[in-house]
Amino acid sequence: MKKIIVFASGSGTNAENIIKYFAKTKIAAVVSVFTNNASAKVIERAKNHQIPVEIFSKNELLERNVLQKIQEIDPDLIVLAGFLLKFPENIIEKYPNKIINIHPALLPNYGGKGMYGMHIHRAIVNNKEKETGISIHYVNENYDEGGIIFQKNVALTEDDTPETVAEKIHELEQKYFPEIIQAVLEDSNSKN
């Protein structure tokens, strides 16, 4: 059984969706949730599923503390699901092509520092975009620049608001993120 660690900073709806999805499979399991936010709702969601939670500071992430905890678990995949800090190079170097992220826009558009959540949805509405979507990509040392694994688009209308865009994106995330995680794990299986 493959081991997944999920990193999240906020409400944890994607993290919980991934936990539930893999609880029904024999492929993998979420074995731990890591968060940099001691008051994040993801902590409660993880505990409701008996998933251990690691809470850490930005300094612990940048030093070796978090890397050591990850190495103790020895995950097959690290999944960033609404994790807002830049991922440190020492972890990326140890786990090449084993860290993936979901971004609520069609990269390379609307990516980079400060581009997350409602900031993106507002920018998309303000720019009168005809579509948006999700990007699932490998994590490298730059925000939102790792190789793209999967993208799915959704049409927008003139009536869309940042809130309705957020709802459309959330539906895509809930449907596709666990499936793509499974595909990445199965692909890494076939390479070993």
PDB file of C-alpha atoms in Angstrom:
ATOM      1  CA  MET A   1       0.000   0.000   0.000  1.00  0.00           C
ATOM      2  CA  LYS A   2       1.424   3.360  -1.067  1.00  0.00           C
ATOM      3  CA  LYS A   3       1.761   6.143   1.504  1.00  0.00           C
ATOM      4  CA  ILE A   4       0.547   9.691   0.852  1.00  0.00           C
ATOM      5  CA  ILE A   5       1.297  12.766   2.950  1.00  0.00           C
ATOM      6  CA  VAL A   6      -1.012  15.743   2.405  1.00  0.00           C
ATOM      7  CA  PHE A   7       0.093  19.317   3.117  1.00  0.00           C
ATOM      8  CA  ALA A   8      -2.694  21.861   3.626  1.00  0.00           C
ATOM      9  CA  SER A   9      -3.015  25.336   5.140  1.00  0.00           C
ATOM     10  CA  GLY A  10      -6.754  25.945   5.321  1.00  0.00           C
ATOM     11  CA  SER A  11     -10.183  24.361   5.397  1.00  0.00           C
ATOM     12  CA  GLY A  12      -8.972  21.015   4.072  1.00  0.00           C
ATOM     13  CA  THR A  13     -11.877  20.073   1.798  1.00  0.00           C
ATOM     14  CA  ASN A  14      -9.464  18.717  -0.824  1.00  0.00           C
ATOM     15  CA  ALA A  15      -7.408  16.926   1.849  1.00  0.00           C
ATOM     16  CA  GLU A  16     -10.539  15.281   3.268  1.00  0.00           C
ATOM     17  CA  ASN A  17     -11.730  14.319  -0.201  1.00  0.00           C
ATOM     18  CA  ILE A  18      -8.367  12.615  -0.866  1.00  0.00           C
ATOM     19  CA  ILE A  19      -8.493  10.830   2.522  1.00  0.00           C
ATOM     20  CA  LYS A  20     -12.007   9.501   1.804  1.00  0.00           C
ATOM     21  CA  TYR A  21     -11.164   8.501  -1.784  1.00  0.00           C
ATOM     22  CA  PHE A  22      -8.127   6.415  -0.816  1.00  0.00           C
ATOM     23  CA  ALA A  23      -9.855   4.903   2.227  1.00  0.00           C
ATOM     24  CA  LYS A  24     -11.983   3.025  -0.342  1.00  0.00           C
ATOM     25  CA  THR A  25      -8.989   1.695  -2.323  1.00  0.00           C
ATOM     26  CA  LYS A  26      -6.167  -0.776  -1.805  1.00  0.00           C
ATOM     27  CA  ILE A  27      -3.737   1.391  -3.779  1.00  0.00           C
ATOM     28  CA  ALA A  28      -2.745   3.975  -1.207  1.00  0.00           C
ATOM     29  CA  ALA A  29      -3.686   5.690   2.031  1.00  0.00           C
ATOM     30  CA  VAL A  30      -3.187   9.150   3.441  1.00  0.00           C
ATOM     31  CA  VAL A  31      -0.916   8.424   6.399  1.00  0.00           C
ATOM     32  CA  SER A  32      -0.404  11.974   7.667  1.00  0.00           C
ATOM     33  CA  VAL A  33      -1.540  15.557   7.203  1.00  0.00           C
ATOM     34  CA  PHE A  34       0.993  18.355   7.645  1.00  0.00           C
ATOM     35  CA  THR A  35      -0.095  21.954   8.237  1.00  0.00           C
ATOM     36  CA  ASN A  36       1.585  25.265   8.971  1.00  0.00           C
ATOM     37  CA  ASN A  37      -1.636  26.685  10.448  1.00  0.00           C
ATOM     38  CA  ALA A  38      -2.474  25.613  14.015  1.00  0.00           C
ATOM     39  CA  SER A  39      -6.071  26.827  13.609  1.00  0.00           C
ATOM     40  CA  ALA A  40      -6.702  25.291  10.163  1.00  0.00           C
ATOM     41  CA  LYS A  41      -9.961  23.362   9.756  1.00  0.00           C
ATOM     42  CA  VAL A  42      -7.949  20.605   8.015  1.00  0.00           C
ATOM     43  CA  ILE A  43      -6.717  19.473  11.475  1.00  0.00           C
ATOM     44  CA  GLU A  44     -10.245  18.631  12.626  1.00  0.00           C
ATOM     45  CA  ARG A  45     -11.051  16.968   9.284  1.00  0.00           C
ATOM     46  CA  ALA A  46      -7.946  14.752   9.493  1.00  0.00           C
ATOM     47  CA  LYS A  47      -8.632  13.791  13.121  1.00  0.00           C
ATOM     48  CA  ASN A  48     -12.203  12.825  12.193  1.00  0.00           C
ATOM     49  CA  HIS A  49     -10.617  10.179   9.929  1.00  0.00           C
ATOM     50  CA  GLN A  50      -7.975   9.153  12.518  1.00  0.00           C
ATOM     51  CA  ILE A  51      -5.186  10.616  10.365  1.00  0.00           C
ATOM     52  CA  PRO A  52      -2.199  11.920  12.376  1.00  0.00           C
ATOM     53  CA  VAL A  53      -1.487  15.639  11.997  1.00  0.00           C
ATOM     54  CA  GLU A  54       1.882  17.418  12.103  1.00  0.00           C
ATOM     55  CA  ILE A  55       1.701  21.144  12.867  1.00  0.00           C
ATOM     56  CA  PHE A  56       4.869  23.086  12.089  1.00  0.00           C
ATOM     57  CA  SER A  57       6.151  26.633  11.770  1.00  0.00           C
ATOM     58  CA  LYS A  58       7.599  28.234   8.660  1.00  0.00           C
ATOM     59  CA  ASN A  59      11.054  28.001  10.278  1.00  0.00           C
ATOM     60  CA  GLU A  60      10.619  24.274  10.924  1.00  0.00           C
ATOM     61  CA  LEU A  61       9.711  23.847   7.258  1.00  0.00           C
ATOM     62  CA  LEU A  62      12.803  25.741   6.101  1.00  0.00           C
ATOM     63  CA  GLU A  63      15.131  24.001   8.530  1.00  0.00           C
ATOM     64  CA  ARG A  64      15.328  20.211   8.549  1.00  0.00           C
ATOM     65  CA  ASN A  65      12.579  19.422  11.090  1.00  0.00           C
ATOM     66  CA  VAL A  66       9.799  18.829   8.562  1.00  0.00           C
ATOM     67  CA  LEU A  67      12.104  16.951   6.178  1.00  0.00           C
ATOM     68  CA  GLN A  68      13.087  14.605   9.039  1.00  0.00           C
ATOM     69  CA  LYS A  69       9.435  13.894   9.851  1.00  0.00           C
ATOM     70  CA  ILE A  70       8.719  13.204   6.175  1.00  0.00           C
ATOM     71  CA  GLN A  71      11.704  10.843   5.958  1.00  0.00           C
ATOM     72  CA  GLU A  72      10.458   8.923   9.016  1.00  0.00           C
ATOM     73  CA  ILE A  73       7.167   8.300   7.161  1.00  0.00           C
ATOM     74  CA  ASP A  74       8.928   7.559   3.828  1.00  0.00           C
ATOM     75  CA  PRO A  75       5.973   8.542   1.594  1.00  0.00           C
ATOM     76  CA  ASP A  76       5.448   7.464  -1.996  1.00  0.00           C
ATOM     77  CA  LEU A  77       3.804  10.819  -2.784  1.00  0.00           C
ATOM     78  CA  ILE A  78       3.515  14.238  -1.157  1.00  0.00           C
ATOM     79  CA  VAL A  79       0.355  16.107  -2.139  1.00  0.00           C
ATOM     80  CA  LEU A  80      -0.074  19.847  -1.662  1.00  0.00           C
ATOM     81  CA  ALA A  81      -3.790  20.564  -1.297  1.00  0.00           C
ATOM     82  CA  GLY A  82      -4.215  24.248  -0.559  1.00  0.00           C
ATOM     83  CA  PHE A  83      -0.762  24.603   0.987  1.00  0.00           C
ATOM     84  CA  LEU A  84       0.272  28.248   0.796  1.00  0.00           C
ATOM     85  CA  LEU A  85       3.963  28.289   1.740  1.00  0.00           C
ATOM     86  CA  LYS A  86       6.704  27.882  -0.853  1.00  0.00           C
ATOM     87  CA  PHE A  87       7.945  24.315  -0.644  1.00  0.00           C
ATOM     88  CA  PRO A  88      11.610  24.173   0.420  1.00  0.00           C
ATOM     89  CA  GLU A  89      14.312  22.918  -1.919  1.00  0.00           C
ATOM     90  CA  ASN A  90      15.718  20.447   0.637  1.00  0.00           C
ATOM     91  CA  ILE A  91      12.435  18.468   0.486  1.00  0.00           C
ATOM     92  CA  ILE A  92      12.069  18.851  -3.305  1.00  0.00           C
ATOM     93  CA  GLU A  93      15.618  17.496  -3.799  1.00  0.00           C
ATOM     94  CA  LYS A  94      14.902  14.454  -1.595  1.00  0.00           C
ATOM     95  CA  TYR A  95      11.609  13.671  -3.364  1.00  0.00           C
ATOM     96  CA  PRO A  96      12.027  14.495  -7.069  1.00  0.00           C
ATOM     97  CA  ASN A  97       8.789  13.966  -9.027  1.00  0.00           C
ATOM     98  CA  LYS A  98       7.070  12.794  -5.846  1.00  0.00           C
ATOM     99  CA  ILE A  99       5.501  16.126  -4.860  1.00  0.00           C
ATOM    100  CA  ILE A 100       2.397  17.358  -6.640  1.00  0.00           C
ATOM    101  CA  ASN A 101       0.195  20.418  -6.236  1.00  0.00           C
ATOM    102  CA  ILE A 102      -3.211  21.531  -7.445  1.00  0.00           C
ATOM    103  CA  HIS A 103      -3.621  25.088  -8.717  1.00  0.00           C
ATOM    104  CA  PRO A 104      -7.052  26.690  -9.254  1.00  0.00           C
ATOM    105  CA  ALA A 105      -6.301  28.111 -12.716  1.00  0.00           C
ATOM    106  CA  LEU A 106      -4.950  26.991 -16.081  1.00  0.00           C
ATOM    107  CA  LEU A 107      -1.208  27.409 -15.664  1.00  0.00           C
ATOM    108  CA  PRO A 108       0.947  29.160 -16.728  1.00  0.00           C
ATOM    109  CA  ASN A 109      -1.814  31.785 -16.448  1.00  0.00           C
ATOM    110  CA  TYR A 110      -2.584  33.122 -12.978  1.00  0.00           C
ATOM    111  CA  GLY A 111       0.336  31.368 -11.316  1.00  0.00           C
ATOM    112  CA  GLY A 112       3.148  32.612  -9.112  1.00  0.00           C
ATOM    113  CA  LYS A 113       3.593  34.205  -5.709  1.00  0.00           C
ATOM    114  CA  GLY A 114       0.391  35.585  -4.226  1.00  0.00           C
ATOM    115  CA  MET A 115      -1.808  33.820  -6.786  1.00  0.00           C
ATOM    116  CA  TYR A 116      -4.083  31.545  -4.786  1.00  0.00           C
ATOM    117  CA  GLY A 117      -7.742  31.136  -3.893  1.00  0.00           C
ATOM    118  CA  MET A 118      -9.996  34.141  -4.302  1.00  0.00           C
ATOM    119  CA  HIS A 119      -7.101  36.307  -5.581  1.00  0.00           C
ATOM    120  CA  ILE A 120      -7.082  34.150  -8.711  1.00  0.00           C
ATOM    121  CA  HIS A 121     -10.862  33.981  -9.097  1.00  0.00           C
ATOM    122  CA  ARG A 122     -11.175  37.789  -8.792  1.00  0.00           C
ATOM    123  CA  ALA A 123      -8.434  38.319 -11.378  1.00  0.00           C
ATOM    124  CA  ILE A 124     -10.128  35.884 -13.778  1.00  0.00           C
ATOM    125  CA  VAL A 125     -13.503  37.640 -13.436  1.00  0.00           C
ATOM    126  CA  ASN A 126     -11.908  41.115 -13.714  1.00  0.00           C
ATOM    127  CA  ASN A 127     -10.127  40.052 -16.911  1.00  0.00           C
ATOM    128  CA  LYS A 128     -13.416  38.705 -18.332  1.00  0.00           C
ATOM    129  CA  GLU A 129     -11.871  35.306 -19.098  1.00  0.00           C
ATOM    130  CA  LYS A 130     -14.081  32.914 -21.079  1.00  0.00           C
ATOM    131  CA  GLU A 131     -12.745  29.873 -19.220  1.00  0.00           C
ATOM    132  CA  THR A 132     -10.660  28.794 -16.281  1.00  0.00           C
ATOM    133  CA  GLY A 133      -9.844  25.455 -14.726  1.00  0.00           C
ATOM    134  CA  ILE A 134      -7.449  23.453 -12.608  1.00  0.00           C
ATOM    135  CA  SER A 135      -3.835  22.423 -13.097  1.00  0.00           C
ATOM    136  CA  ILE A 136      -2.219  19.517 -11.295  1.00  0.00           C
ATOM    137  CA  HIS A 137       1.546  19.742 -11.533  1.00  0.00           C
ATOM    138  CA  TYR A 138       4.823  18.562 -10.082  1.00  0.00           C
ATOM    139  CA  VAL A 139       6.393  20.915  -7.551  1.00  0.00           C
ATOM    140  CA  ASN A 140       9.775  22.450  -8.253  1.00  0.00           C
ATOM    141  CA  GLU A 141      11.683  25.311  -6.613  1.00  0.00           C
ATOM    142  CA  ASN A 142       9.484  27.995  -8.266  1.00  0.00           C
ATOM    143  CA  TYR A 143       5.816  28.695  -7.543  1.00  0.00           C
ATOM    144  CA  ASP A 144       3.540  26.926 -10.049  1.00  0.00           C
ATOM    145  CA  GLU A 145       6.291  26.139 -12.577  1.00  0.00           C
ATOM    146  CA  GLY A 146       6.710  22.363 -12.224  1.00  0.00           C
ATOM    147  CA  GLY A 147       5.743  20.038 -15.071  1.00  0.00           C
ATOM    148  CA  ILE A 148       1.999  19.878 -15.685  1.00  0.00           C
ATOM    149  CA  ILE A 149       0.406  16.464 -15.164  1.00  0.00           C
ATOM    150  CA  PHE A 150      -3.239  17.325 -15.882  1.00  0.00           C
ATOM    151  CA  GLN A 151      -5.471  20.276 -16.712  1.00  0.00           C
ATOM    152  CA  LYS A 152      -9.241  20.516 -16.934  1.00  0.00           C
ATOM    153  CA  ASN A 153     -11.080  23.613 -18.080  1.00  0.00           C
ATOM    154  CA  VAL A 154     -14.541  24.966 -17.353  1.00  0.00           C
ATOM    155  CA  ALA A 155     -16.475  27.597 -19.308  1.00  0.00           C
ATOM    156  CA  LEU A 156     -17.324  30.922 -17.695  1.00  0.00           C
ATOM    157  CA  THR A 157     -20.199  33.293 -18.411  1.00  0.00           C
ATOM    158  CA  GLU A 158     -20.528  37.062 -18.070  1.00  0.00           C
ATOM    159  CA  ASP A 159     -22.660  36.430 -14.968  1.00  0.00           C
ATOM    160  CA  ASP A 160     -19.903  34.578 -13.109  1.00  0.00           C
ATOM    161  CA  THR A 161     -18.605  36.170  -9.902  1.00  0.00           C
ATOM    162  CA  PRO A 162     -15.416  35.215  -8.039  1.00  0.00           C
ATOM    163  CA  GLU A 163     -17.648  33.108  -5.767  1.00  0.00           C
ATOM    164  CA  THR A 164     -19.296  31.176  -8.618  1.00  0.00           C
ATOM    165  CA  VAL A 165     -15.875  30.657 -10.222  1.00  0.00           C
ATOM    166  CA  ALA A 166     -14.658  29.256  -6.876  1.00  0.00           C
ATOM    167  CA  GLU A 167     -17.607  26.816  -6.850  1.00  0.00           C
ATOM    168  CA  LYS A 168     -16.859  25.626 -10.400  1.00  0.00           C
ATOM    169  CA  ILE A 169     -13.181  25.133  -9.538  1.00  0.00           C
ATOM    170  CA  HIS A 170     -14.035  23.287  -6.331  1.00  0.00           C
ATOM    171  CA  GLU A 171     -16.203  20.822  -8.289  1.00  0.00           C
ATOM    172  CA  LEU A 172     -13.292  20.120 -10.668  1.00  0.00           C
ATOM    173  CA  GLU A 173     -10.861  19.693  -7.765  1.00  0.00           C
ATOM    174  CA  GLN A 174     -13.144  17.276  -5.938  1.00  0.00           C
ATOM    175  CA  LYS A 175     -13.723  15.163  -9.052  1.00  0.00           C
ATOM    176  CA  TYR A 176     -10.260  15.038 -10.602  1.00  0.00           C
ATOM    177  CA  PHE A 177      -7.607  15.522  -7.895  1.00  0.00           C
ATOM    178  CA  PRO A 178      -7.948  12.055  -6.255  1.00  0.00           C
ATOM    179  CA  GLU A 179      -8.151  10.348  -9.664  1.00  0.00           C
ATOM    180  CA  ILE A 180      -4.971  12.052 -10.869  1.00  0.00           C
ATOM    181  CA  ILE A 181      -3.160  11.211  -7.611  1.00  0.00           C
ATOM    182  CA  GLN A 182      -4.112   7.570  -8.200  1.00  0.00           C
ATOM    183  CA  ALA A 183      -2.878   7.749 -11.815  1.00  0.00           C
ATOM    184  CA  VAL A 184       0.462   9.245 -10.693  1.00  0.00           C
ATOM    185  CA  LEU A 185       0.889   6.477  -8.101  1.00  0.00           C
ATOM    186  CA  GLU A 186       0.020   3.770 -10.642  1.00  0.00           C
ATOM    187  CA  ASP A 187       2.415   5.320 -13.161  1.00  0.00           C
ATOM    188  CA  SER A 188       5.244   5.353 -10.593  1.00  0.00           C
ATOM    189  CA  ASN A 189       4.389   1.676  -9.908  1.00  0.00           C
ATOM    190  CA  SER A 190       4.892   0.755 -13.543  1.00  0.00           C
ATOM    191  CA  LYS A 191       8.295   2.497 -13.577  1.00  0.00           C
ATOM    192  CA  ASN A 192       9.636   0.602 -10.538  1.00  0.00           C
TER     193      ASN A 192
END
